GROMACS .gro file of C-alpha atoms in nm:
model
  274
    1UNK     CA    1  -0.228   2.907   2.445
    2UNK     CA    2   0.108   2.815   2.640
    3UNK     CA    3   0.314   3.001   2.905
    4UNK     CA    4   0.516   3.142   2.657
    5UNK     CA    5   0.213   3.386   2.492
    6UNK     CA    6   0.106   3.543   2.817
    7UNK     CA    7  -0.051   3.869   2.846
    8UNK     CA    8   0.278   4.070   2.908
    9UNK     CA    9   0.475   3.869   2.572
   10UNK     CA   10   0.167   3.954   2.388
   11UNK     CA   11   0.081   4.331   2.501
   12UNK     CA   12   0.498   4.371   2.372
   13UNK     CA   13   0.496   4.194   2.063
   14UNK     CA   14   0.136   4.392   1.951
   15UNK     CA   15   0.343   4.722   2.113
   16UNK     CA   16   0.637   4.638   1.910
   17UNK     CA   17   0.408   4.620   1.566
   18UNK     CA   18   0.225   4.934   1.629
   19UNK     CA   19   0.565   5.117   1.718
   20UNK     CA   20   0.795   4.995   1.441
   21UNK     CA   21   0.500   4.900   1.120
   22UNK     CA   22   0.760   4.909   0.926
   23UNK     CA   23   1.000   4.628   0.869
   24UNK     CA   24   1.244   4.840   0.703
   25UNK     CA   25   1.254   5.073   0.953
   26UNK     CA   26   1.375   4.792   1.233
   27UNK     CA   27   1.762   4.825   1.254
   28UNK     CA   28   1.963   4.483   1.288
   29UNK     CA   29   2.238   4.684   1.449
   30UNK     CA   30   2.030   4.687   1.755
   31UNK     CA   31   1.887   4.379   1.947
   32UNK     CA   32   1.523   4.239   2.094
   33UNK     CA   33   1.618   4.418   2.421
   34UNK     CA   34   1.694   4.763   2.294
   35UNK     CA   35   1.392   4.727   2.148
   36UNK     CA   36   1.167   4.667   2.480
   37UNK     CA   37   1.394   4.954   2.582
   38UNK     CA   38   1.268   5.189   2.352
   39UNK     CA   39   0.910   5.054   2.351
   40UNK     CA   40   0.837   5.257   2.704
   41UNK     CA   41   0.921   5.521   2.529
   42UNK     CA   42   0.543   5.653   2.463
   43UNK     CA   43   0.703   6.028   2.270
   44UNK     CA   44   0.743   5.826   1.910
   45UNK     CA   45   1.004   6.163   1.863
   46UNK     CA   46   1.204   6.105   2.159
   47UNK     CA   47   1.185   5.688   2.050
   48UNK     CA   48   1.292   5.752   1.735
   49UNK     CA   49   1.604   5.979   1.879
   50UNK     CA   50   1.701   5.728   2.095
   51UNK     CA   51   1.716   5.492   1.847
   52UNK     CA   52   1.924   5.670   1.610
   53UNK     CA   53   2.154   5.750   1.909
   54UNK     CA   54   2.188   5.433   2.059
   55UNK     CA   55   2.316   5.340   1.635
   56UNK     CA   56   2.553   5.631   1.594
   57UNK     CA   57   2.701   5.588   1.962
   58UNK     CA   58   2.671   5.229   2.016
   59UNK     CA   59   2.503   5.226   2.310
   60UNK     CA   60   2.427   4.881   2.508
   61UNK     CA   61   2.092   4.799   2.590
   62UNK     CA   62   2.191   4.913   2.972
   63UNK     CA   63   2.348   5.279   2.806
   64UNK     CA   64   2.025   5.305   2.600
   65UNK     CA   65   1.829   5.212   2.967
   66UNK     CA   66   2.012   5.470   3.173
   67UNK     CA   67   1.956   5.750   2.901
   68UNK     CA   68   1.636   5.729   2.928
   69UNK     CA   69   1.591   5.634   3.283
   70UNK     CA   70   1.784   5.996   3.296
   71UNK     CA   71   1.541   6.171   3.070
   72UNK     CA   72   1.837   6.223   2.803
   73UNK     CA   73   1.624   6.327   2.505
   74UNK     CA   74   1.410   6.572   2.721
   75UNK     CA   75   1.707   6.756   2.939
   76UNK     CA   76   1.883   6.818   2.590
   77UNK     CA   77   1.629   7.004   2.446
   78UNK     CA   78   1.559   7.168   2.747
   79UNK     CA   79   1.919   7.308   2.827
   80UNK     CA   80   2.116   7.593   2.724
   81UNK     CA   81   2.400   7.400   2.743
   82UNK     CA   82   2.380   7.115   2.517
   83UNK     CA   83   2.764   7.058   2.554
   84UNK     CA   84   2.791   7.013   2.925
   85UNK     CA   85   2.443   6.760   2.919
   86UNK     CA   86   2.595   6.576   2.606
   87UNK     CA   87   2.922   6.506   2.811
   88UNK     CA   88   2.712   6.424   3.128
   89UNK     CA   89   2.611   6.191   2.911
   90UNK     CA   90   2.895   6.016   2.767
   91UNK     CA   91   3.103   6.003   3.132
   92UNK     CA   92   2.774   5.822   3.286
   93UNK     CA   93   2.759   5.559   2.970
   94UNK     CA   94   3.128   5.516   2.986
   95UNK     CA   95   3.088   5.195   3.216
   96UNK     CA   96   2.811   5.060   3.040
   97UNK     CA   97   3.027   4.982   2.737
   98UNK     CA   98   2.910   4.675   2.544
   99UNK     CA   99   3.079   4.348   2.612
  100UNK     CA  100   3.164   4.059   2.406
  101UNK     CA  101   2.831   3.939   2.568
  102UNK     CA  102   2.624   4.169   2.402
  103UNK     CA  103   2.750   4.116   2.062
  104UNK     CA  104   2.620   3.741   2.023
  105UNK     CA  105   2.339   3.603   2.026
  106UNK     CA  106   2.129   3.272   2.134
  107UNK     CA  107   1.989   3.119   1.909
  108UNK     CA  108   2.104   3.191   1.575
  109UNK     CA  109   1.858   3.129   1.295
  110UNK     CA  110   2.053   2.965   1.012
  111UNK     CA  111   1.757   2.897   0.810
  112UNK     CA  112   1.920   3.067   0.475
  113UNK     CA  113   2.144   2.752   0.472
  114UNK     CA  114   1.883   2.484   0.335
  115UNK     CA  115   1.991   2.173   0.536
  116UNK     CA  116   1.655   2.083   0.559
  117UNK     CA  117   1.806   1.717   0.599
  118UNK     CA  118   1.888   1.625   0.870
  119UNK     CA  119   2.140   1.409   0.815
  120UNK     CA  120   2.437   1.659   0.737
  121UNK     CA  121   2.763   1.688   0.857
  122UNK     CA  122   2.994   1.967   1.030
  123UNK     CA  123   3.144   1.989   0.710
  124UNK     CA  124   2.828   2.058   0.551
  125UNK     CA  125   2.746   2.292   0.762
  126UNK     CA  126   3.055   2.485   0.706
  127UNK     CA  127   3.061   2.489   0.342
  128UNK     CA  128   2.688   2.624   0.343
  129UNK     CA  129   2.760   2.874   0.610
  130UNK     CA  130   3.094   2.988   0.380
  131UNK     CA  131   2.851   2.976   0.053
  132UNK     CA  132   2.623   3.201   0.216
  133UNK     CA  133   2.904   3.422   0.438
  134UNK     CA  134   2.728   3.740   0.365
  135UNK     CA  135   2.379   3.629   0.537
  136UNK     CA  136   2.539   3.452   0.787
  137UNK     CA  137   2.736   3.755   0.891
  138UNK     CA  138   2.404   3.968   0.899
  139UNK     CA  139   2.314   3.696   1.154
  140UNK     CA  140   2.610   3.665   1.353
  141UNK     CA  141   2.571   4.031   1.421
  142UNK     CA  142   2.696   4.390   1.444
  143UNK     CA  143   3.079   4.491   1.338
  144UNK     CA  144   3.201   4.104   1.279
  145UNK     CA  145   3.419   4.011   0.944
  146UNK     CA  146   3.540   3.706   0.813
  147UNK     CA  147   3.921   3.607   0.829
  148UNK     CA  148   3.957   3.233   0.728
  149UNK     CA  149   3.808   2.880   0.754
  150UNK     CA  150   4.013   2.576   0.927
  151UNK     CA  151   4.243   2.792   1.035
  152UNK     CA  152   4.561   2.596   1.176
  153UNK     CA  153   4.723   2.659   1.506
  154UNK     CA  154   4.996   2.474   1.638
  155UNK     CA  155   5.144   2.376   1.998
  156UNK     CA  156   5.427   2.151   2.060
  157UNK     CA  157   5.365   1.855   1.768
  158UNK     CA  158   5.013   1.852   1.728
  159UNK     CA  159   4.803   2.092   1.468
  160UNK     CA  160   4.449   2.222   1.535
  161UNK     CA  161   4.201   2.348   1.326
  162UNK     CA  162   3.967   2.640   1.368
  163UNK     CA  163   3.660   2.602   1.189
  164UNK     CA  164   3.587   2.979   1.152
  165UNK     CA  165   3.766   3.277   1.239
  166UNK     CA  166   3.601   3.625   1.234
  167UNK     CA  167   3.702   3.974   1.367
  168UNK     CA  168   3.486   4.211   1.531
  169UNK     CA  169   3.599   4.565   1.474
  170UNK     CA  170   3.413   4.723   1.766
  171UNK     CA  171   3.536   4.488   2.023
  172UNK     CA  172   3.860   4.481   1.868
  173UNK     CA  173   3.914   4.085   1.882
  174UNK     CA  174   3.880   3.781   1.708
  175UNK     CA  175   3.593   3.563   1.730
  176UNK     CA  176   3.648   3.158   1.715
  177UNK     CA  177   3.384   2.956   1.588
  178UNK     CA  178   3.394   2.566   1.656
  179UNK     CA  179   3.074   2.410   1.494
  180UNK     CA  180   2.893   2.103   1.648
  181UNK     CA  181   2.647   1.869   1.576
  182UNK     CA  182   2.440   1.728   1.875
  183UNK     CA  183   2.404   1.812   2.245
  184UNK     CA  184   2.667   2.040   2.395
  185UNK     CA  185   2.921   1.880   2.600
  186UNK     CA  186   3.205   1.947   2.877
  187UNK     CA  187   3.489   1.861   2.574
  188UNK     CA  188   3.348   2.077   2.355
  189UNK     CA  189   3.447   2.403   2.601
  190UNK     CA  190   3.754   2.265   2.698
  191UNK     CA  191   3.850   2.216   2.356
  192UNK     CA  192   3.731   2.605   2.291
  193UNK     CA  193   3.957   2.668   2.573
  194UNK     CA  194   4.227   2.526   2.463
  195UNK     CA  195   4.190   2.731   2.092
  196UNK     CA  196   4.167   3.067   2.292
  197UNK     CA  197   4.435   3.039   2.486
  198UNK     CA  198   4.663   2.890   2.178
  199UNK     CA  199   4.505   3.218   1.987
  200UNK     CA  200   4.579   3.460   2.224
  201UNK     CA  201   4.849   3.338   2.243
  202UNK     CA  202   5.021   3.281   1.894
  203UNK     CA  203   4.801   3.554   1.676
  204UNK     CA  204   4.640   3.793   1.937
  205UNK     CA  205   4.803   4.140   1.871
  206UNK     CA  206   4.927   4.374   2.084
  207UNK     CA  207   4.632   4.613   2.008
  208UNK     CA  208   4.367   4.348   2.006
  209UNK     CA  209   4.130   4.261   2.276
  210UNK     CA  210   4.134   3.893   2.443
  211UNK     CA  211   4.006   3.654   2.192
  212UNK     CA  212   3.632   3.521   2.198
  213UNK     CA  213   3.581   3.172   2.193
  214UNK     CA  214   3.191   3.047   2.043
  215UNK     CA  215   3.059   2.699   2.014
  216UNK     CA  216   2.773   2.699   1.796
  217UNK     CA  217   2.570   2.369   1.881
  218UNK     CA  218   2.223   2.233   1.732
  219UNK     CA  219   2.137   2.107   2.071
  220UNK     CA  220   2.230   2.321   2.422
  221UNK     CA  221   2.268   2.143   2.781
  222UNK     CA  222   2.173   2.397   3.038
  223UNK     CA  223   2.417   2.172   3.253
  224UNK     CA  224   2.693   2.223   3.090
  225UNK     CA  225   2.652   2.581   3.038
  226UNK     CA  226   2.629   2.603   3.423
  227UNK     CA  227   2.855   2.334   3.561
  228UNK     CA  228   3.136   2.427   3.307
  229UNK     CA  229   3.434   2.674   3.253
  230UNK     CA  230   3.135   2.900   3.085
  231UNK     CA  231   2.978   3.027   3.360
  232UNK     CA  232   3.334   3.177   3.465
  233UNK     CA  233   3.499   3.241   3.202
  234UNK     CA  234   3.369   3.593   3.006
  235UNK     CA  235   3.557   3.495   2.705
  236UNK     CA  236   3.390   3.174   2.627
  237UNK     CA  237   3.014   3.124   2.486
  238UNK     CA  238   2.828   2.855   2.340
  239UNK     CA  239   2.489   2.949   2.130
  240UNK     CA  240   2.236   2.750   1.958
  241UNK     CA  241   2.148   2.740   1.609
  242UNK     CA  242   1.849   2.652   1.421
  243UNK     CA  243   1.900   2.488   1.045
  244UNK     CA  244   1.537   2.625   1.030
  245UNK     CA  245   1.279   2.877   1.128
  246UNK     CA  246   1.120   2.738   1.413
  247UNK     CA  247   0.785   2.579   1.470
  248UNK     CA  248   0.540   2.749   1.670
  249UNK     CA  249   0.592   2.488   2.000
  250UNK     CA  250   0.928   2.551   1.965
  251UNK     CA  251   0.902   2.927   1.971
  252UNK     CA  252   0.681   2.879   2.284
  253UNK     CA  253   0.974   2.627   2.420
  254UNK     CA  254   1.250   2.913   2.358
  255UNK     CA  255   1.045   3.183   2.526
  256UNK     CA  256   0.988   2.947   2.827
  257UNK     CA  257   1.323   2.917   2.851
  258UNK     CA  258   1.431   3.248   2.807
  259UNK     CA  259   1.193   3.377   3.090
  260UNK     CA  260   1.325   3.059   3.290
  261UNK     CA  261   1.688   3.213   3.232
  262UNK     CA  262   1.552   3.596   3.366
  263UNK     CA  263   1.368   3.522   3.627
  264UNK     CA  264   1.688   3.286   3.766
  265UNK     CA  265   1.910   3.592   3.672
  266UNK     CA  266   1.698   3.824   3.858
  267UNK     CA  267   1.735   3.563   4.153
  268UNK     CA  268   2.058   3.570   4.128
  269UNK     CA  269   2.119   3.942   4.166
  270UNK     CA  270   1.874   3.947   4.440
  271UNK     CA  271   2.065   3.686   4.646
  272UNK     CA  272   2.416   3.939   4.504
  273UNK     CA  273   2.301   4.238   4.635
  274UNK     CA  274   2.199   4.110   4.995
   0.00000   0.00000   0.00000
């Protein structure tokens, strides 16, 4: 079957069906791991509260977590005092505010593009994500809008050119997109660097969060991701992104790597908090 269907992926997937049967009724504003949030949620009126909530607040997946870790739903409709639990609620979520982490995603599924060949070139890649800008900003995610294509920057004598430029209006910043063909390599984040700090730099407002830096690659190296500037730096990102919808091995290769990526995470913290 593979690693990546094991009982636990498969109990929440057929959870997932028999909680949301509708597809209209999933909401793109939130993400996979709201959802296995709100899937412990066995009261389908309390779910569907918290979902609405976690929408009209913008809750993180960790707000939407401690709300109902805290029994949210239930202690507001037992109190008198709505008021006072309501602003309980807000002071405890206040830390938990989303970051520019939980606004992108990995991978993107550029499928709506048609470059079934694959021969194509950035270019080509940029002109079908700008002929399609509406989809791809449904896939890019929540509260981001499109400000211009090869944008230029300049420093000292020398001109660079941003291949996309999009603000988010929730984090308040500007997203840089630099699209590559091919593995991920060390240049490509120092050359993302170099763009944010130019950006911040020469555009950046005085109202405007720092700026977020994305490199949107066909091919990731976990190596690079871990020996680079990216696992410092909370400003810079690099995502995958798949031309099409993926074959079932690969699906099964992207959840094996996913729970690879947890279970080191959880590792991680374990080895932080002793």
């Amino acid at each position: 079957m593979g690693k990546g269907f094991d009982v636990t992926n498969l109990r929440n997937r057929r959870q997932f069906y028999q909680s949301f049967p509708i597809r209209d009724a999933v909401r793109l504003e939130l993400s996979w791991t709201h959802y296995r949030t709100l899937l412990r949620v066995e009261n389908s009126q309390a779910r569907d509260w918290y979902l609405q909530e976690a929408i009209n607040q913008s809750w993180s997946a960790r707000a939407l977590e401690r709300q109902i870790s805290t029994l949210y739903f239930e202690r507001l409709l037992a109190s008198q005092d709505k008021s006072q639990v309501e602003q309980e609620a807000k002071d405890n979520t206040r830390s938990l505010a989303e970051t520019a982490k939980d606004y992108l995603r990995d991978p993107y599924i550029l499928d709506f593009l048609n470059l079934q060949d694959k021969t194509y070139q950035e270019s080509q890649l940029e002109q079908a994500i700008i002929s399609n800008l509406q989809q791809f900003l449904l896939e890019l995610g929540k509260g981001f809008a499109f400000v211009e294509r090869q944008q230029r920057i300049r420093f000292d004598d020398e001109d660079f050119y941003i291949d996309l430029v999009f603000y988010n209006f929730k984090l308040k910043c500007f997203l840089l997109v630099d699209l590559k063909l091919g593995k991920l390599r060390h240049q490509d984040i120092g050359q993302m660097d170099t763009y944010v700090r130019l950006y911040d730099e020469q555009r950046r407002g005085s109202d405007d969060n720092p700026t977020i830096g994305l490199v949107l690659c066909s091919e990731k190296s976990e190596a690079v991701v871990k020996y680079s500037m990216l696992a410092e730096q909370k400003q810079l990102f690099a995502a995958k992104y798949l031309p099409y919808l993926p074959t079932e091995d690969e699906l099964k290769r992207e959840l094996e790597r996913e729970r690879a990526q947890a279970v080191e995470q959880l590792q991680q913290q374990g080895l932080d908090d002793s």
